[in-house]
Short mmCIF file of C-alpha atoms and ligand atoms in Angstrom, two decimals:
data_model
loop_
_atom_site.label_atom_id
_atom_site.label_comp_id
_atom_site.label_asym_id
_atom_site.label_seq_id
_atom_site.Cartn_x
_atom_site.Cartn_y
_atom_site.Cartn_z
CA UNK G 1 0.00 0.00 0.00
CA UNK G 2 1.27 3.38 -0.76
CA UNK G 3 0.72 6.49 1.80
CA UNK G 4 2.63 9.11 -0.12
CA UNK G 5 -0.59 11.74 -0.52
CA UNK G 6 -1.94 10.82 3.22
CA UNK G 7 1.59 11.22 4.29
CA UNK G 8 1.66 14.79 2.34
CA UNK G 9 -1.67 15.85 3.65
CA UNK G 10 -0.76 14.86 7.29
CA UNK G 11 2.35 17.49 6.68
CA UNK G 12 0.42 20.13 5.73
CA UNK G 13 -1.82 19.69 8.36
CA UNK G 14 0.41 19.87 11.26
CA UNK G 15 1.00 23.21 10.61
CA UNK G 16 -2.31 24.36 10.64
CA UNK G 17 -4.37 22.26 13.14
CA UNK G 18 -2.61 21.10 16.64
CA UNK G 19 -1.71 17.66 16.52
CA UNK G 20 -3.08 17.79 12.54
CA UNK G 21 -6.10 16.46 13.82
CA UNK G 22 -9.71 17.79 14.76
CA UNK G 23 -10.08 14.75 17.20
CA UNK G 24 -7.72 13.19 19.26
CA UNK G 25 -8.94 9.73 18.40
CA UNK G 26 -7.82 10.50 14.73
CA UNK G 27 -4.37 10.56 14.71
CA UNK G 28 -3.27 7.22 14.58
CA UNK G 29 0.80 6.75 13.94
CA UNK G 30 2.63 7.03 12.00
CA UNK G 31 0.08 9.09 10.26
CA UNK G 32 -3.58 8.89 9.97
CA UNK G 33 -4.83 7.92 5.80
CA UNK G 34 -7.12 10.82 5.05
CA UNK G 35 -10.41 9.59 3.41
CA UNK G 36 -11.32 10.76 0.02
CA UNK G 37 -15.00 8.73 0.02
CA UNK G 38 -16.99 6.47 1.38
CA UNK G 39 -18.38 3.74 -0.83
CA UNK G 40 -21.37 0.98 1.55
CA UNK G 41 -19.10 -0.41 4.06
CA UNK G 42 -15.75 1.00 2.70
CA UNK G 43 -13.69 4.00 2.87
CA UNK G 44 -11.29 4.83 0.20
CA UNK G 45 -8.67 6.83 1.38
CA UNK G 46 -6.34 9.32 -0.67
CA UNK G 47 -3.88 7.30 -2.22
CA UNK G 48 -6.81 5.16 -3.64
CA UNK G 49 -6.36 2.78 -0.82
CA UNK G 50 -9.73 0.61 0.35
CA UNK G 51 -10.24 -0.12 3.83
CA UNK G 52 -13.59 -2.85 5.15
CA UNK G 53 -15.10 0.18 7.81
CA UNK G 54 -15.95 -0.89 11.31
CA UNK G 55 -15.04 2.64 13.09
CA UNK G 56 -18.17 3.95 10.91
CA UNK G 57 -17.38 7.27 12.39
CA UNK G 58 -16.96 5.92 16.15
CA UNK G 59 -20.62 4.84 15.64
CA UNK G 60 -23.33 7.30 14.04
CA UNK G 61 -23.24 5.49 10.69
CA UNK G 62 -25.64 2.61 11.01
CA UNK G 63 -26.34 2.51 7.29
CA UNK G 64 -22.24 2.60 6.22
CA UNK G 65 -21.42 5.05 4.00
CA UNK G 66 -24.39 5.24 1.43
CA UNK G 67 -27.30 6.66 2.66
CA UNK G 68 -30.34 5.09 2.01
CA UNK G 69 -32.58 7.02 -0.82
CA UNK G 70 -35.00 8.37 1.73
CA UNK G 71 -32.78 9.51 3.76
CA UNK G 72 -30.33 11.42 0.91
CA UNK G 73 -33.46 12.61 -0.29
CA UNK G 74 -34.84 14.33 2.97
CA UNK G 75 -30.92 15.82 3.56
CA UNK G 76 -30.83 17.54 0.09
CA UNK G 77 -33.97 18.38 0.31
CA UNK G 78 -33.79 20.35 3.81
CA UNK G 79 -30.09 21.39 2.84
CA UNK G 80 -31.37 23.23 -0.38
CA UNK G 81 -33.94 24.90 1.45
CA UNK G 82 -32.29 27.03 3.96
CA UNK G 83 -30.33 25.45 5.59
CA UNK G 84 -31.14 26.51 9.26
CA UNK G 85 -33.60 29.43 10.45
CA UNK G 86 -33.06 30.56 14.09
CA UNK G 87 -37.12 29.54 13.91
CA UNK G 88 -38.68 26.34 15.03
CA UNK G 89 -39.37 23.78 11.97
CA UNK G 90 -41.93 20.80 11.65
CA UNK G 91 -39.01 18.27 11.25
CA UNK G 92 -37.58 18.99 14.97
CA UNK G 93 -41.23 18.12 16.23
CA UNK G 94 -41.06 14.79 13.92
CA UNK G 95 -38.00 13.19 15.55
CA UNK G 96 -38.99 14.57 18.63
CA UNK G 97 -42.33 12.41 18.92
CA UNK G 98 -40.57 9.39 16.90
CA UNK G 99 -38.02 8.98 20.16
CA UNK G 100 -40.68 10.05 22.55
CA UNK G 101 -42.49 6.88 21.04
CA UNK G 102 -39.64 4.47 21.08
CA UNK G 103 -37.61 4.72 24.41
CA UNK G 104 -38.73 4.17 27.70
CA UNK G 105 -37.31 7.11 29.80
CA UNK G 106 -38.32 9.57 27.30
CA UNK G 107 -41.39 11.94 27.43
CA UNK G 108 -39.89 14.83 26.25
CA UNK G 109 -36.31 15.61 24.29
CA UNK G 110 -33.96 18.72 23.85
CA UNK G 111 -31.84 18.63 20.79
CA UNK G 112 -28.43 19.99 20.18
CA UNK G 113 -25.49 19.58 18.70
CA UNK G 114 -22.90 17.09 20.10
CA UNK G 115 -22.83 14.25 22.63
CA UNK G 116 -20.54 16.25 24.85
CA UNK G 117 -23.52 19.27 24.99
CA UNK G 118 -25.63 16.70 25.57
CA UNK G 119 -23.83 15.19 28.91
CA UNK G 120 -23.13 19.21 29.77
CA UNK G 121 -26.59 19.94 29.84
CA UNK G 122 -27.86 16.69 31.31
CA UNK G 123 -25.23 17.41 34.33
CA UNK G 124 -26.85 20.82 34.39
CA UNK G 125 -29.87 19.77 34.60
CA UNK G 126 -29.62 17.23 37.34
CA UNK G 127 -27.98 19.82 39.56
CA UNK G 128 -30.69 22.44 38.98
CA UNK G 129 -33.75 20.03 39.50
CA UNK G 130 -32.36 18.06 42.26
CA UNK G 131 -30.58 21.61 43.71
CA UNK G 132 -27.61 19.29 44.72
CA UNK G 133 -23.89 19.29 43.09
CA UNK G 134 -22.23 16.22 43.18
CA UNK G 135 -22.61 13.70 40.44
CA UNK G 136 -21.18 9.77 40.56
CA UNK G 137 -19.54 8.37 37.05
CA UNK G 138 -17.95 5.26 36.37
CA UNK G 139 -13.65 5.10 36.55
CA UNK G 140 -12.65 5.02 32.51
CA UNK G 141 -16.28 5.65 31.29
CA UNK G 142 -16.39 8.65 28.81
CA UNK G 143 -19.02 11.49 28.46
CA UNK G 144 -17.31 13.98 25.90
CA UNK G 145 -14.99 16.70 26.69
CA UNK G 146 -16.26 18.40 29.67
CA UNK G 147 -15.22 19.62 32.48
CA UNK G 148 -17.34 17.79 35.45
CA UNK G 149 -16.32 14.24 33.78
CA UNK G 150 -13.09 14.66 32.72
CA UNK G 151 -12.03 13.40 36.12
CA UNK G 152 -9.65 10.16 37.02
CA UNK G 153 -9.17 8.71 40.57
CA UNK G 154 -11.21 6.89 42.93
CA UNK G 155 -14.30 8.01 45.41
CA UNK G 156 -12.31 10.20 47.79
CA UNK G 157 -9.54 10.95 46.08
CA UNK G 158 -10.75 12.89 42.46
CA UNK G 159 -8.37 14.77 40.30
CA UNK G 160 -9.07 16.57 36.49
CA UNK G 161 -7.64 14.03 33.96
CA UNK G 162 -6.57 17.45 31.74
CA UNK G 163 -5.03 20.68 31.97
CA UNK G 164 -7.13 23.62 32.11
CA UNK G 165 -10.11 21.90 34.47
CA UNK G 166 -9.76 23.49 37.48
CA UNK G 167 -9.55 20.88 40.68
CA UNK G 168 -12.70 22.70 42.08
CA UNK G 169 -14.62 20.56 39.22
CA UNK G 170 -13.50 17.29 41.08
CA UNK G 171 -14.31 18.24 44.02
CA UNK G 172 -18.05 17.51 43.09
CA UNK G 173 -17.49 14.50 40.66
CA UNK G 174 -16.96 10.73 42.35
CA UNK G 175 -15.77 8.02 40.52
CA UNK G 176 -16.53 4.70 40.86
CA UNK G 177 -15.96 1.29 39.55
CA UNK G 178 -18.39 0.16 37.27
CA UNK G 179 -20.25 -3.22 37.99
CA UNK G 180 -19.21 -2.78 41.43
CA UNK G 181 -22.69 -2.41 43.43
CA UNK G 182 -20.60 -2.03 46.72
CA UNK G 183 -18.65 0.96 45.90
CA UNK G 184 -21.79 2.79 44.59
CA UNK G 185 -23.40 1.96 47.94
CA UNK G 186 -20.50 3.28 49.96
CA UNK G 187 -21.31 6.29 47.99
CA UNK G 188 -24.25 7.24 48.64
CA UNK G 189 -24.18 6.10 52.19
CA UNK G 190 -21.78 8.86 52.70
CA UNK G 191 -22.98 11.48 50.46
CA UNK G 192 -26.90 10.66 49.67
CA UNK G 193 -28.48 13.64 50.28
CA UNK G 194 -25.29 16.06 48.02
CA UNK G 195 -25.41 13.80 45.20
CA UNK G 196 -27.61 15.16 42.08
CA UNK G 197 -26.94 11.88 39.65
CA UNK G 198 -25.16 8.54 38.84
CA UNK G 199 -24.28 9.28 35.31
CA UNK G 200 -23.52 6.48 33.12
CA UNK G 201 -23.24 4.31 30.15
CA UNK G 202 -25.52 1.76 30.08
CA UNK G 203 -22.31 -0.85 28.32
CA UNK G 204 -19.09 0.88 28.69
CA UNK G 205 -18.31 1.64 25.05
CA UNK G 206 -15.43 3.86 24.93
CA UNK G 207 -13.17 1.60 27.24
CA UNK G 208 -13.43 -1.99 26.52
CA UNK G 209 -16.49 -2.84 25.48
CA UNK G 210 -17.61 -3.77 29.30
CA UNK G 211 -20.81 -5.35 29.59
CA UNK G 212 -23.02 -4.86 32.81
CA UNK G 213 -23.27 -7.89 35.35
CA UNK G 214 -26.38 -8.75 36.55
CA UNK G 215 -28.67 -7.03 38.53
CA UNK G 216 -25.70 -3.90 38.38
CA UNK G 217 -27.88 -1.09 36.73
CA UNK G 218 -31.27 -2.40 38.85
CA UNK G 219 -29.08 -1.60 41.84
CA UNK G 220 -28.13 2.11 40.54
CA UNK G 221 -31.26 2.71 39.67
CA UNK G 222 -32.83 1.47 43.37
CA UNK G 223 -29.77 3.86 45.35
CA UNK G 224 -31.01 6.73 42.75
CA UNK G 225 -34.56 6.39 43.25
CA UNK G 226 -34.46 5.64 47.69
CA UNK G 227 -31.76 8.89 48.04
CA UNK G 228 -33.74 11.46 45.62
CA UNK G 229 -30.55 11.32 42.87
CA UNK G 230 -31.47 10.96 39.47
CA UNK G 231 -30.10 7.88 37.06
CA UNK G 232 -28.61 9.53 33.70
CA UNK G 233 -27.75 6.48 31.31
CA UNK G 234 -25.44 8.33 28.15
CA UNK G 235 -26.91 6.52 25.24
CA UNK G 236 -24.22 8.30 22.71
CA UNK G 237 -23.23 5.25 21.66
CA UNK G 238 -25.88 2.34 22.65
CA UNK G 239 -28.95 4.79 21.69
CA UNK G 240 -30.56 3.30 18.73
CA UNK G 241 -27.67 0.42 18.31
CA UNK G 242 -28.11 -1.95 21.40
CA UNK G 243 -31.76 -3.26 21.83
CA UNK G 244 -32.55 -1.20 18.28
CA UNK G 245 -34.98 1.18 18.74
CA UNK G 246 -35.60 1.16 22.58
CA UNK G 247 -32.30 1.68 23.09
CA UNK G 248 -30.05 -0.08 26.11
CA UNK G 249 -32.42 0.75 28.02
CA UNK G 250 -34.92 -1.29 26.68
CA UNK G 251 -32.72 -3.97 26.52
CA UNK G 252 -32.15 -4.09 30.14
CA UNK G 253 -35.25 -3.42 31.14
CA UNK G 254 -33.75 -0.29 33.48
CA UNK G 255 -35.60 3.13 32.90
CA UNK G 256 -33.63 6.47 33.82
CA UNK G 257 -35.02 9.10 34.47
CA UNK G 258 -32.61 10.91 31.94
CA UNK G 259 -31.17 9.72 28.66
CA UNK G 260 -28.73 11.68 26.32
CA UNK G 261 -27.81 10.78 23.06
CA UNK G 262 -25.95 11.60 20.17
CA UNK G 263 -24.05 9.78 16.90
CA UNK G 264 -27.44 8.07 14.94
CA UNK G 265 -29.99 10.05 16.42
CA UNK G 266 -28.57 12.72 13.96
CA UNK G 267 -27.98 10.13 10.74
CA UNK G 268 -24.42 11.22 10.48
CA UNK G 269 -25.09 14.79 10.93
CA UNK G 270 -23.50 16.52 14.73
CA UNK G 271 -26.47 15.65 17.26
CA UNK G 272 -26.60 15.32 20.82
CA UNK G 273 -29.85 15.34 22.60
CA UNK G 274 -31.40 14.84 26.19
CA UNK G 275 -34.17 12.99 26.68
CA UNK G 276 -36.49 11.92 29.84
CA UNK G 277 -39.41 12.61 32.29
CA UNK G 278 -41.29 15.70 30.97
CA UNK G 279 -41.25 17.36 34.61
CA UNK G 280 -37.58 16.95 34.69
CA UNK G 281 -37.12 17.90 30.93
CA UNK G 282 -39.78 21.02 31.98
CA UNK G 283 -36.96 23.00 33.69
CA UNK G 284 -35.02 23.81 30.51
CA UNK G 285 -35.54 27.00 29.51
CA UNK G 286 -37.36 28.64 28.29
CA UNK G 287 -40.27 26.19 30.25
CA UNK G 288 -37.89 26.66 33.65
CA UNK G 289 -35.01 28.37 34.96
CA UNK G 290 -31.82 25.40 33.46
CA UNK G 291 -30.39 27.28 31.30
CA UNK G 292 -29.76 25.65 28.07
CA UNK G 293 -29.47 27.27 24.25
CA UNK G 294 -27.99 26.61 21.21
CA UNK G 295 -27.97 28.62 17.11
CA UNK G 296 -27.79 25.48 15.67
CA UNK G 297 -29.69 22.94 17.84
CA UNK G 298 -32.34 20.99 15.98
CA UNK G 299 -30.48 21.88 12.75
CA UNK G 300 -33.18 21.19 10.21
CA UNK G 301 -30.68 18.46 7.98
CA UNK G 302 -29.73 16.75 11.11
CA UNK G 303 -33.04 16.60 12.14
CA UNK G 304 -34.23 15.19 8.50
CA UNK G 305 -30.88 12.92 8.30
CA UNK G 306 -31.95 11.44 11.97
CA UNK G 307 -35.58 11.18 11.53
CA UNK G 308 -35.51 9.50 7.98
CA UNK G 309 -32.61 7.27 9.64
CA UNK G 310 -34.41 5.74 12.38
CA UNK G 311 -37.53 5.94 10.26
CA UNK G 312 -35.84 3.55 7.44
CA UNK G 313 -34.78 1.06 10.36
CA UNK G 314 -38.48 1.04 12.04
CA UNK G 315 -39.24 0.05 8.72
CA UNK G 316 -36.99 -2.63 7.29
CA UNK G 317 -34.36 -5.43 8.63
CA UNK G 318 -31.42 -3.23 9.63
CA UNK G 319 -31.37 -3.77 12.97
CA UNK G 320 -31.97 -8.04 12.25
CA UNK G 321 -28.72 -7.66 9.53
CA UNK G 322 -26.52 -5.70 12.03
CA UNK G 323 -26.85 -7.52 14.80
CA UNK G 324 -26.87 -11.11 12.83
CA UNK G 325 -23.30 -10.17 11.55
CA UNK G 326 -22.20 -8.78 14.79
CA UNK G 327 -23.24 -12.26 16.26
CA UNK G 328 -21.45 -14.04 13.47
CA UNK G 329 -17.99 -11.70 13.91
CA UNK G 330 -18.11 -11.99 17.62
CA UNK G 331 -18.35 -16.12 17.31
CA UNK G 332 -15.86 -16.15 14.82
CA UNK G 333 -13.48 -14.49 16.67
CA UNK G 334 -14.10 -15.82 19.89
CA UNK G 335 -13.26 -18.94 17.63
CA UNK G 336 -9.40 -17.75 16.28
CA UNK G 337 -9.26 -16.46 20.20
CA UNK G 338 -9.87 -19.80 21.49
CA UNK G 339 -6.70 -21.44 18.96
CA UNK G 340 -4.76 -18.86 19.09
CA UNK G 341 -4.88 -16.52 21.54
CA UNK G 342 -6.87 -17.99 24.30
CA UNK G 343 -5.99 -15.09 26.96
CA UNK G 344 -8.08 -12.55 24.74
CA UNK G 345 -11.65 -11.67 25.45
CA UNK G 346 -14.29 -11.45 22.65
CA UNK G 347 -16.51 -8.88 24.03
CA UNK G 348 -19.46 -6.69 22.66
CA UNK G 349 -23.42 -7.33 21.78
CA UNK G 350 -25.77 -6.12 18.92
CA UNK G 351 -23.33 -4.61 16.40
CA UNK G 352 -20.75 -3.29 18.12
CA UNK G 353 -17.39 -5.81 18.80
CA UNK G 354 -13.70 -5.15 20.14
CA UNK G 355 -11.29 -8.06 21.32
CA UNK G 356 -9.47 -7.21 24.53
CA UNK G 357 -5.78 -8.12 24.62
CA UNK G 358 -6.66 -9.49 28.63
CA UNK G 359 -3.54 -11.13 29.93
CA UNK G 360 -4.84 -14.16 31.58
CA UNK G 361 -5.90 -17.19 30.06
CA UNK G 362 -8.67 -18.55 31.99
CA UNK G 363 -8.50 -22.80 32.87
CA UNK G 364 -11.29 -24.10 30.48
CA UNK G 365 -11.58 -27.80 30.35
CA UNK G 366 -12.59 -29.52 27.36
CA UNK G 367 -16.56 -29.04 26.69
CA UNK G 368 -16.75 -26.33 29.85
CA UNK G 369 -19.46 -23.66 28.75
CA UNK G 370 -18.28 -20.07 27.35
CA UNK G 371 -20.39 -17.20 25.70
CA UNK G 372 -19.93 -18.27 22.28
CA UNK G 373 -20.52 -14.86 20.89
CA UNK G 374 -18.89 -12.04 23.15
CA UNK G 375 -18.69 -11.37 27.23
CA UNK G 376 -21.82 -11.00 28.52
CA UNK G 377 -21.30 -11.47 32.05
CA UNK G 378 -22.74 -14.74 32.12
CA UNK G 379 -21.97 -16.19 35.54
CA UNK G 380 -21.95 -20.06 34.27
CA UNK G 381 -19.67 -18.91 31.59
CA UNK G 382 -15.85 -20.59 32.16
CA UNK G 383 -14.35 -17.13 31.49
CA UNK G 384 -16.53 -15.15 33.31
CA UNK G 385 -13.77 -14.13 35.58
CA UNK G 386 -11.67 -13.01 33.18
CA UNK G 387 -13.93 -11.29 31.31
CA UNK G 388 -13.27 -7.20 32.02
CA UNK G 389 -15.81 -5.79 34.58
CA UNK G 390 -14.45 -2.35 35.00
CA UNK G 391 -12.13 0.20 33.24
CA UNK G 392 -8.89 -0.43 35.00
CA UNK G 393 -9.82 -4.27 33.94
CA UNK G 394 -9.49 -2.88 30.48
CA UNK G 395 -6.89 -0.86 30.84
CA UNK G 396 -4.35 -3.54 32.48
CA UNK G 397 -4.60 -4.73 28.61
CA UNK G 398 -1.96 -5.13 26.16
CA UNK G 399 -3.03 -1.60 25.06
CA UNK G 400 0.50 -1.33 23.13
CA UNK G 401 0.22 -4.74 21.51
CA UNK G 402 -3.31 -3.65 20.07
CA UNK G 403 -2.30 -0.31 18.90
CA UNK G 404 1.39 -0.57 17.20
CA UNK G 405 1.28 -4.25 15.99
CA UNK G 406 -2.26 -5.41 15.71
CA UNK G 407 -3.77 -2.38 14.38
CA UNK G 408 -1.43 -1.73 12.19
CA UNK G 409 -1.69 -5.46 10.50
CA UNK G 410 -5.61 -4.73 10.14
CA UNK G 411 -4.99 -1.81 8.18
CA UNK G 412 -2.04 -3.61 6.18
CA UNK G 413 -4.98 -6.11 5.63
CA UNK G 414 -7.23 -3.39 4.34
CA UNK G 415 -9.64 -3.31 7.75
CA UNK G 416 -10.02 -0.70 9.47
CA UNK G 417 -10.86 -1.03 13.08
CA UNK G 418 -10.50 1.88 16.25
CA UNK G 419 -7.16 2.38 16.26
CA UNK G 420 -6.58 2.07 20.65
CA UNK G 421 -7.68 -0.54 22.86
CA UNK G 422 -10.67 0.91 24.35
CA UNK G 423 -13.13 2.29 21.16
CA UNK G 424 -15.47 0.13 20.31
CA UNK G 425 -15.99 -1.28 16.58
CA UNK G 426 -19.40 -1.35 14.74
CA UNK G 427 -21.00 -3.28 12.26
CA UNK G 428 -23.23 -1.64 9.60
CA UNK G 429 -26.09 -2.33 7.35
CA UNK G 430 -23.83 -2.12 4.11
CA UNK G 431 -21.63 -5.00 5.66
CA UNK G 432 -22.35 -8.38 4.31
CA UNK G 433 -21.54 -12.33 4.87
CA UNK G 434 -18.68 -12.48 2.87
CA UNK G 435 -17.41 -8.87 4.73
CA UNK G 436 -17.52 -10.90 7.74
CA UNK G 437 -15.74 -14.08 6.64
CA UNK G 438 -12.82 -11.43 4.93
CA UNK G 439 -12.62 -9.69 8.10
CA UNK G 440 -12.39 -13.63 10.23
CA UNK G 441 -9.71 -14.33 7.16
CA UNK G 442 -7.74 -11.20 8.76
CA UNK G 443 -8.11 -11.87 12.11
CA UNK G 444 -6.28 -15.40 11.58
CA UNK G 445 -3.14 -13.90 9.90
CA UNK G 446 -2.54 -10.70 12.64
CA UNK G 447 -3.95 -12.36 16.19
C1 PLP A 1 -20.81 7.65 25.68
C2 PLP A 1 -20.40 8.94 25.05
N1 PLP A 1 -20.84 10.09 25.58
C3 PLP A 1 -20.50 11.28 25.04
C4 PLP A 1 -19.68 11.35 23.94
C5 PLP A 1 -19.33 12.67 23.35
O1 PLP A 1 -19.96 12.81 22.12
P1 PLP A 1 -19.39 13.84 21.02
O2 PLP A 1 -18.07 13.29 20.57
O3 PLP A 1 -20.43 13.87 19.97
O4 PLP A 1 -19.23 15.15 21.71
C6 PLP A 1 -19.20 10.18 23.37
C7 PLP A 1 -18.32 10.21 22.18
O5 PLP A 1 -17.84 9.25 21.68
C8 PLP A 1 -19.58 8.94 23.94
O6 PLP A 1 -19.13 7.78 23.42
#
């Protein structure tokens, strides 16, 4: 594979943007490829290069790359009429009952423009309804680049994980281990009545993939409700992938009383939103006193791109597809894991997959039962001990072995995966069977 016009576009680009990047994530080394076009489950990067997709834009790209006619059709159609007003439009209202419809914890929904605005103003609006300040996230979960979750260390001992967030943010933030009922007990036993909300993902999906034990997000939601603290789940990810159109939530059968989202809520467009109980949702403004505004929230394309999105998949087999070949991937690999690299866990559920380089092989006799298709926490499942429950779990990795060699053979082998240890992968509705086997064929030759 040649690099040269990536490699020249990367140089002109670190003199003009820090890092020459516009997220973090992006610059993978030596250099990132730059993409010229997507093409159904393929990028094709500048030196002509053509990569199988499963980073899918770290996740709002449930249809791949081509969007499907309806949905092209409602974006160039709302794109060639405006594009945005600084005025209410009909197509806000649309997606707004469509969600309100499909997922348990919401009655009513605020739109804007990112996941990160989204956790900012859900974190907002805890404090200002509950009048409290502290909120309770998981240790390694992530909820966008801001300031009151951008925090590392344990319960009593919280510190900014950046320059430029001032300490005093930490001092109302606790992390906690997720799956670990005991520590979120602890918790609230000492600090009940200050805390405003647990915030967290309903699957870890930005370190691992980590899977909920059972009976874990029942508990949360039991502290929440008997010491007046709301539950925020951050759907960014798992909203509209995991459990399809009810969401996680669904799925687990765990209602919070606020949801945000983000990534296929907008069809590929920037989104964020936060969803939940309409007397919660109610103090907003301009209904209550949280402040919360945006120029281009409930852009009228991302609105159109989102609606006609989740529309399409209310309507036909994407979810079935997605999820089928995310099954099929996940057994496969578990598969090669099992000959090859038997220390590694196969995790992930619905479409979304990611192998964790774990470092202990677990003792399974001959015929002892596994999850045959990714970590669920299954208690009768021989690996279940080895099988990450937390950040740190994830972290304690072979994060280097995934990143400079394995990685790097993917990409040799024309698939691209998320280039670190923790992002998850995703499957799409423009991958098919013989993507899958391709990918399996890859997996052999770089595990
Ligand atoms: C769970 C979760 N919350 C929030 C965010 C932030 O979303 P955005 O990057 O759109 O600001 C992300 C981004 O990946 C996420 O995965």
């Amino acid at each position: 594979m040649r690099h040269d016009e990536s490699r020249a576009l990367y140089d002109r680009a670190l003199s003009v943007i820090p890092g020459g990047v516009n997220s973090s994530v992006r610059a993978t080394r030596p250099y990132p490829f730059f993409v010229e076009r997507g093409d159904g489950a393929h990028v094709v990067d500048a030196d002509g290069n053509r990569y199988l997709d499963y980073v899918m834009g770290y996740g709002p790209l449930l249809y791949g790359h081509d969007m499907p006619d309806p949905v092209r059709a409602a974006v160039q159609s709302h794109a060639s009429e405006g594009p945005m007003y600084g005025a209410p439009t009909e197509i806000e209202v649309d997606l707004a009952e469509f969600v309100a419809r499909h997922v348990p914890s919401v009655e009513m929904i605020r739109f804007v423009n990112s996941g990160t605005e989204a956790t900012v103003s859900a974190v907002r609006l805890a404090r200002g309804y509950t009048g409290r300040d502290k909120i309770v996230v998981m240790q390694g979960g992530y909820h966008g680049a801001q300031e009151s979750t951008l925090v590392e260390g344990s319960f009593d001992n919280a510190a900014p994980s950046s320059p430029g967030i001032p300490s005093s943010f930490a001092e109302h933030t606790i992390p906690v281990p997720f799956n670990d009922a005991a520590a979120a007990e602890r918790v609230f036993e000492e600090h009940g009545d200050e805390i405003a909300a647990v915030l967290t993902e309903p699957i870890l999906a930005n370190t691992g993939i980590v899977h909920p034990v059972d009976g874990y997000h029942e508990r949360l939601r039991e502290l929440t409700e008997s010491h007046g603290a709301l539950l925020i789940f951050d759907e960014v990810i798992t909203g509209f992938r995991v459990g399809g159109l009810q969401c996680a939530q669904g799925k687990f059968g765990v209602t919070p009383d606020v949801t945000t989202f983000g990534k296929i809520v907008g069809g590929g467009f920037p989104v964020g939103a936060i969803g939940g109980r309409a007397e919660i949702l109610e103090q907003f403004t301009p209904a209550g006193d949280v402040f919360q505004s945006g120029t281009f929230s409930g852009h009228p394309v991302t609105m159109a791109a989102g609606y006609e999105t989740l529309r399409y998949a209310a309507e036909n087999d994407v979810y079935d597809h997605v999820n089928r070949l995310g099954e099929r991937l996940r057994a496969g690999i578990s598969d090669i894991v099992a000959d090859q690299a038997p220390a590694y866990t196969v995790v992930g559920t619905d479409s979304m997959f990611k192998t964790v380089f774990t470092r202990e092989a677990p003792d399974v006799d001959e015929g002892a039962p596994t999850c045959d298709a990714g970590c669920t926490q299954d208690e009768s499942c021989a690996r279940y001990d080895h099988c990450p429950k937390t950040g740190a779990d994830v972290a304690a990795a072979e994060t280097e072995r995934w990143e400079r060699i394995f990685w790097q053979e993917m990409k040799d082998a024309g698939i691209f995966l998320t280039p670190n240890q923790f992002e998850s992968q995703f499957v799409s509705y423009a991958h098919t069977d013989a993507d899958v086997e391709e990918t399996l064929e890859a997996y052999k030759e770089a595990l």
